[in-house]
Amino acid sequence: MSDFTLADLERIVAARAGASPDESWTARLAAAGQPRAAKKLGEEAVETVIAAIEGDRTALVSETADLLYHLMVVLRIGGVGLAEVMQELERRTGQSGIAEKAGRPQ
Ligand SMILES: N=c1c2ncn([C@@H]3O[C@H](COP(=O)(O)OP(=O)(O)OP(=O)(O)O)[C@@H](O)[C@H]3O)c2ncn1[C@@H]1O[C@H](COP(=O)(O)O)[C@@H](O)[C@H]1O
């Protein structure tokens, strides 16, 4: 199994965001701006949904990789660090999602 982490990918995205858009997809998306990058993220999310619904495991792996990569680009453009997201996910471990939703103000 791979020990490559999302934090590793975040570092790669950060390093490539300032490269030449002619040589780097990351830089091309960063130069195009958040609307373009977010649209691409949405496309990859839909492709992941389709792969999941179709039960296509190979496509689910590939489309999820596309999705996570484009999510890292969108987070980078949005100035959000992966650590902030992981901190929020850790905060949520203290409670079931069902209980969390039930406890929201009506
Ligand atoms: N993980 C990725 C990664 N996943 C997808 N992509 C690119 O995202 C683009 C997606 O565009 P398209 O939708 O046309 O391609 P597609 O999704 O395969 O097409 P569909 O089948 O979905 O229609 C393609 O150019 C992919 O190569 C990625 N580009 C870069 N990375 C990582 O980022 C690093 C730096 O890449 P550059 O910034 O390009 O140097 C790479 O070494 C990788 O580690």
Tab-separated table of N, CA and C in Angstrom, residues 1-100:
chain	number	residue	atom	x	y	z
A	1	MET	N	0.842	-1.202	0.000
A	1	MET	CA	0.000	0.000	0.000
A	1	MET	C	0.875	1.249	0.000
A	2	SER	N	0.355	2.334	-0.552
A	2	SER	CA	1.133	3.578	-0.664
A	2	SER	C	1.167	4.323	0.668
A	3	ASP	N	2.340	4.942	0.955
A	3	ASP	CA	2.379	5.824	2.143
A	3	ASP	C	2.307	7.295	1.700
A	4	PHE	N	1.900	7.509	0.446
A	4	PHE	CA	1.713	8.873	-0.067
A	4	PHE	C	0.467	9.455	0.592
A	5	THR	N	0.573	10.659	1.161
A	5	THR	CA	-0.551	11.230	1.918
A	5	THR	C	-1.109	12.477	1.236
A	6	LEU	N	-2.274	12.867	1.677
A	6	LEU	CA	-2.849	14.120	1.166
A	6	LEU	C	-1.941	15.299	1.501
A	7	ALA	N	-1.249	15.203	2.625
A	7	ALA	CA	-0.303	16.278	2.985
A	7	ALA	C	0.844	16.333	1.978
A	8	ASP	N	1.265	15.158	1.509
A	8	ASP	CA	2.289	15.127	0.455
A	8	ASP	C	1.763	15.815	-0.808
A	9	LEU	N	0.507	15.492	-1.141
A	9	LEU	CA	-0.090	16.081	-2.345
A	9	LEU	C	-0.256	17.588	-2.175
A	10	GLU	N	-0.630	18.003	-0.963
A	10	GLU	CA	-0.770	19.447	-0.692
A	10	GLU	C	0.557	20.168	-0.941
A	11	ARG	N	1.644	19.541	-0.525
A	11	ARG	CA	2.975	20.159	-0.737
A	11	ARG	C	3.303	20.228	-2.229
A	12	ILE	N	2.940	19.199	-2.972
A	12	ILE	CA	3.200	19.197	-4.425
A	12	ILE	C	2.385	20.300	-5.096
A	13	VAL	N	1.101	20.387	-4.725
A	13	VAL	CA	0.230	21.414	-5.300
A	13	VAL	C	0.781	22.810	-4.981
A	14	ALA	N	1.226	23.000	-3.749
A	14	ALA	CA	1.790	24.316	-3.369
A	14	ALA	C	3.031	24.631	-4.202
A	15	ALA	N	3.851	23.629	-4.400
A	15	ALA	CA	5.099	23.833	-5.154
A	15	ALA	C	4.821	24.119	-6.623
A	16	ARG	N	3.788	23.498	-7.188
A	16	ARG	CA	3.524	23.622	-8.625
A	16	ARG	C	2.615	24.805	-8.963
A	17	ALA	N	1.909	25.325	-7.931
A	17	ALA	CA	0.939	26.409	-8.208
A	17	ALA	C	1.611	27.624	-8.850
A	18	GLY	N	2.901	27.807	-8.527
A	18	GLY	CA	3.611	28.972	-9.068
A	18	GLY	C	4.425	28.668	-10.310
A	19	ALA	N	4.265	27.464	-10.840
A	19	ALA	CA	5.031	27.073	-12.045
A	19	ALA	C	4.396	27.708	-13.283
A	20	SER	N	4.929	27.363	-14.442
A	20	SER	CA	4.376	27.910	-15.699
A	20	SER	C	3.089	27.181	-16.066
A	21	PRO	N	2.027	27.919	-16.341
A	21	PRO	CA	0.769	27.278	-16.772
A	21	PRO	C	0.928	26.452	-18.042
A	22	ASP	N	1.999	26.719	-18.781
A	22	ASP	CA	2.245	25.913	-19.992
A	22	ASP	C	2.802	24.538	-19.655
A	23	GLU	N	3.324	24.429	-18.427
A	23	GLU	CA	3.992	23.169	-18.052
A	23	GLU	C	3.308	22.447	-16.908
A	24	SER	N	2.350	23.140	-16.249
A	24	SER	CA	1.759	22.574	-15.036
A	24	SER	C	0.252	22.756	-15.039
A	25	TRP	N	-0.454	21.659	-14.883
A	25	TRP	CA	-1.931	21.731	-14.770
A	25	TRP	C	-2.328	22.510	-13.515
A	26	THR	N	-1.562	22.271	-12.440
A	26	THR	CA	-1.843	22.975	-11.175
A	26	THR	C	-1.736	24.476	-11.385
A	27	ALA	N	-0.639	24.890	-12.024
A	27	ALA	CA	-0.424	26.321	-12.258
A	27	ALA	C	-1.478	26.870	-13.214
A	28	ARG	N	-1.856	26.052	-14.192
A	28	ARG	CA	-2.874	26.515	-15.160
A	28	ARG	C	-4.208	26.765	-14.441
A	29	LEU	N	-4.568	25.839	-13.545
A	29	LEU	CA	-5.818	26.044	-12.797
A	29	LEU	C	-5.697	27.241	-11.858
A	30	ALA	N	-4.563	27.360	-11.180
A	30	ALA	CA	-4.387	28.483	-10.237
A	30	ALA	C	-4.464	29.818	-10.978
A	31	ALA	N	-3.864	29.843	-12.171
A	31	ALA	CA	-3.875	31.092	-12.964
A	31	ALA	C	-5.286	31.399	-13.465
A	32	ALA	N	-6.052	30.344	-13.739
A	32	ALA	CA	-7.423	30.538	-14.240
A	32	ALA	C	-8.344	31.047	-13.140
A	33	GLY	N	-7.984	30.756	-11.885
A	33	GLY	CA	-8.762	31.279	-10.763
A	33	GLY	C	-9.756	30.277	-10.192
A	34	GLN	N	-10.318	30.638	-9.045
A	34	GLN	CA	-11.173	29.721	-8.283
A	34	GLN	C	-12.424	29.275	-9.051
A	35	PRO	N	-13.103	30.136	-9.789
A	35	PRO	CA	-14.302	29.640	-10.493
A	35	PRO	C	-13.983	28.471	-11.421
A	36	ARG	N	-12.897	28.585	-12.156
A	36	ARG	CA	-12.504	27.503	-13.083
A	36	ARG	C	-12.103	26.247	-12.308
A	37	ALA	N	-11.281	26.454	-11.272
A	37	ALA	CA	-10.808	25.305	-10.478
A	37	ALA	C	-11.984	24.619	-9.787
A	38	ALA	N	-12.906	25.410	-9.266
A	38	ALA	CA	-14.061	24.833	-8.568
A	38	ALA	C	-14.976	24.101	-9.539
A	39	LYS	N	-15.100	24.637	-10.765
A	39	LYS	CA	-15.909	23.948	-11.790
A	39	LYS	C	-15.310	22.588	-12.108
A	40	LYS	N	-13.998	22.557	-12.209
A	40	LYS	CA	-13.290	21.299	-12.476
A	40	LYS	C	-13.510	20.329	-11.324
A	41	LEU	N	-13.450	20.844	-10.099
A	41	LEU	CA	-13.709	20.005	-8.928
A	41	LEU	C	-15.109	19.400	-9.014
A	42	GLY	N	-16.063	20.233	-9.382
A	42	GLY	CA	-17.440	19.736	-9.514
A	42	GLY	C	-17.556	18.651	-10.569
A	43	GLU	N	-16.863	18.848	-11.704
A	43	GLU	CA	-16.867	17.832	-12.765
A	43	GLU	C	-16.325	16.511	-12.242
A	44	GLU	N	-15.202	16.605	-11.510
A	44	GLU	CA	-14.580	15.378	-10.990
A	44	GLU	C	-15.477	14.723	-9.939
A	45	ALA	N	-16.197	15.550	-9.169
A	45	ALA	CA	-17.129	14.988	-8.178
A	45	ALA	C	-18.235	14.208	-8.879
A	46	VAL	N	-18.764	14.772	-9.957
A	46	VAL	CA	-19.825	14.085	-10.718
A	46	VAL	C	-19.295	12.787	-11.305
A	47	GLU	N	-18.080	12.832	-11.848
A	47	GLU	CA	-17.497	11.607	-12.427
A	47	GLU	C	-17.280	10.538	-11.360
A	48	THR	N	-16.965	10.990	-10.133
A	48	THR	CA	-16.809	10.048	-9.018
A	48	THR	C	-18.157	9.441	-8.644
A	49	VAL	N	-19.186	10.277	-8.649
A	49	VAL	CA	-20.552	9.808	-8.353
A	49	VAL	C	-20.979	8.751	-9.374
A	50	ILE	N	-20.708	9.030	-10.640
A	50	ILE	CA	-21.103	8.092	-11.710
A	50	ILE	C	-20.377	6.759	-11.541
A	51	ALA	N	-19.068	6.855	-11.252
A	51	ALA	CA	-18.290	5.617	-11.063
A	51	ALA	C	-18.854	4.811	-9.893
A	52	ALA	N	-19.235	5.516	-8.829
A	52	ALA	CA	-19.772	4.827	-7.639
A	52	ALA	C	-21.113	4.169	-7.954
A	53	ILE	N	-21.977	4.898	-8.614
A	53	ILE	CA	-23.311	4.367	-8.941
A	53	ILE	C	-23.211	3.172	-9.889
A	54	GLU	N	-22.247	3.275	-10.820
A	54	GLU	CA	-22.074	2.173	-11.776
A	54	GLU	C	-21.329	0.984	-11.174
A	55	GLY	N	-20.848	1.161	-9.965
A	55	GLY	CA	-20.102	0.065	-9.329
A	55	GLY	C	-18.791	-0.232	-10.031
A	56	ASP	N	-18.250	0.800	-10.718
A	56	ASP	CA	-16.993	0.630	-11.449
A	56	ASP	C	-15.835	0.955	-10.509
A	57	ARG	N	-15.294	-0.074	-9.887
A	57	ARG	CA	-14.269	0.124	-8.836
A	57	ARG	C	-13.015	0.796	-9.384
A	58	THR	N	-12.586	0.376	-10.577
A	58	THR	CA	-11.385	0.980	-11.173
A	58	THR	C	-11.600	2.470	-11.421
A	59	ALA	N	-12.759	2.793	-11.980
A	59	ALA	CA	-13.072	4.211	-12.241
A	59	ALA	C	-13.220	4.974	-10.926
A	60	LEU	N	-13.759	4.300	-9.917
A	60	LEU	CA	-13.936	4.979	-8.617
A	60	LEU	C	-12.577	5.363	-8.040
A	61	VAL	N	-11.590	4.485	-8.187
A	61	VAL	CA	-10.243	4.829	-7.706
A	61	VAL	C	-9.701	6.024	-8.493
A	62	SER	N	-9.803	5.953	-9.812
A	62	SER	CA	-9.219	6.999	-10.666
A	62	SER	C	-9.933	8.341	-10.495
A	63	GLU	N	-11.246	8.298	-10.481
A	63	GLU	CA	-12.010	9.558	-10.350
A	63	GLU	C	-11.862	10.164	-8.952
A	64	THR	N	-11.731	9.294	-7.938
A	64	THR	CA	-11.492	9.816	-6.582
A	64	THR	C	-10.132	10.496	-6.508
A	65	ALA	N	-9.148	9.925	-7.220
A	65	ALA	CA	-7.829	10.575	-7.263
A	65	ALA	C	-7.934	11.947	-7.922
A	66	ASP	N	-8.674	12.003	-9.051
A	66	ASP	CA	-8.894	13.306	-9.703
A	66	ASP	C	-9.582	14.279	-8.747
A	67	LEU	N	-10.591	13.758	-8.047
A	67	LEU	CA	-11.379	14.592	-7.123
A	67	LEU	C	-10.510	15.145	-6.000
A	68	LEU	N	-9.729	14.280	-5.374
A	68	LEU	CA	-8.898	14.733	-4.245
A	68	LEU	C	-7.831	15.713	-4.713
A	69	TYR	N	-7.267	15.461	-5.887
A	69	TYR	CA	-6.256	16.386	-6.415
A	69	TYR	C	-6.897	17.757	-6.657
A	70	HIS	N	-8.040	17.773	-7.329
A	70	HIS	CA	-8.667	19.064	-7.635
A	70	HIS	C	-9.175	19.750	-6.374
A	71	LEU	N	-9.539	18.946	-5.368
A	71	LEU	CA	-9.924	19.546	-4.082
A	71	LEU	C	-8.727	20.235	-3.445
A	72	MET	N	-7.548	19.626	-3.546
A	72	MET	CA	-6.350	20.246	-2.979
A	72	MET	C	-6.023	21.549	-3.697
A	73	VAL	N	-6.273	21.593	-5.017
A	73	VAL	CA	-6.030	22.831	-5.770
A	73	VAL	C	-7.012	23.914	-5.330
A	74	VAL	N	-8.283	23.539	-5.184
A	74	VAL	CA	-9.298	24.519	-4.750
A	74	VAL	C	-8.992	25.020	-3.336
A	75	LEU	N	-8.576	24.115	-2.441
A	75	LEU	CA	-8.210	24.548	-1.084
A	75	LEU	C	-7.031	25.509	-1.144
A	76	ARG	N	-6.066	25.193	-2.019
A	76	ARG	CA	-4.879	26.053	-2.139
A	76	ARG	C	-5.289	27.442	-2.601
A	77	ILE	N	-6.107	27.504	-3.629
A	77	ILE	CA	-6.551	28.807	-4.150
A	77	ILE	C	-7.370	29.547	-3.080
A	78	GLY	N	-8.143	28.789	-2.313
A	78	GLY	CA	-8.984	29.388	-1.277
A	78	GLY	C	-8.241	29.720	0.009
A	79	GLY	N	-6.932	29.409	0.031
A	79	GLY	CA	-6.125	29.734	1.214
A	79	GLY	C	-6.443	28.883	2.424
A	80	VAL	N	-6.968	27.675	2.173
A	80	VAL	CA	-7.307	26.750	3.261
A	80	VAL	C	-6.290	25.614	3.306
A	81	GLY	N	-5.704	25.423	4.470
A	81	GLY	CA	-4.744	24.341	4.631
A	81	GLY	C	-5.448	23.029	4.947
A	82	LEU	N	-4.861	21.955	4.480
A	82	LEU	CA	-5.414	20.625	4.770
A	82	LEU	C	-5.519	20.424	6.282
A	83	ALA	N	-4.550	20.944	7.025
A	83	ALA	CA	-4.539	20.774	8.484
A	83	ALA	C	-5.797	21.364	9.112
A	84	GLU	N	-6.285	22.472	8.537
A	84	GLU	CA	-7.512	23.098	9.079
A	84	GLU	C	-8.705	22.156	8.892
A	85	VAL	N	-8.739	21.511	7.717
A	85	VAL	CA	-9.856	20.595	7.430
A	85	VAL	C	-9.762	19.373	8.337
A	86	MET	N	-8.548	18.844	8.500
A	86	MET	CA	-8.365	17.658	9.351
A	86	MET	C	-8.685	17.987	10.814
A	87	GLN	N	-8.382	19.226	11.232
A	87	GLN	CA	-8.720	19.642	12.606
A	87	GLN	C	-10.240	19.641	12.786
A	88	GLU	N	-10.939	20.120	11.770
A	88	GLU	CA	-12.411	20.129	11.836
A	88	GLU	C	-12.947	18.696	11.853
A	89	LEU	N	-12.360	17.831	11.036
A	89	LEU	CA	-12.802	16.425	11.031
A	89	LEU	C	-12.510	15.772	12.370
A	90	GLU	N	-11.365	16.113	12.971
A	90	GLU	CA	-11.039	15.551	14.291
A	90	GLU	C	-12.030	16.048	15.332
A	91	ARG	N	-12.385	17.352	15.217
A	91	ARG	CA	-13.343	17.909	16.188
A	91	ARG	C	-14.648	17.126	16.132
A	92	ARG	N	-15.042	16.669	14.922
A	92	ARG	CA	-16.320	15.995	14.745
A	92	ARG	C	-16.324	14.560	15.263
A	93	THR	N	-15.138	14.012	15.549
A	93	THR	CA	-15.101	12.595	15.966
A	93	THR	C	-15.743	12.401	17.340
A	94	GLY	N	-15.916	13.529	18.041
A	94	GLY	CA	-16.475	13.387	19.390
A	94	GLY	C	-17.953	13.080	19.407
A	95	GLN	N	-18.571	13.070	18.217
A	95	GLN	CA	-20.031	12.926	18.195
A	95	GLN	C	-20.464	12.218	16.912
A	96	SER	N	-21.509	11.424	17.036
A	96	SER	CA	-22.086	10.809	15.837
A	96	SER	C	-22.707	11.887	14.935
A	97	GLY	N	-22.698	11.649	13.665
A	97	GLY	CA	-23.311	12.584	12.724
A	97	GLY	C	-24.811	12.700	12.918
A	98	ILE	N	-25.415	11.590	13.340
A	98	ILE	CA	-26.862	11.599	13.599
A	98	ILE	C	-27.148	12.515	14.796
A	99	ALA	N	-26.343	12.347	15.846
A	99	ALA	CA	-26.540	13.157	17.065
A	99	ALA	C	-26.250	14.630	16.783
A	100	GLU	N	-25.200	14.848	15.951
A	100	GLU	CA	-24.853	16.246	15.631
A	100	GLU	C	-26.022	16.921	14.951
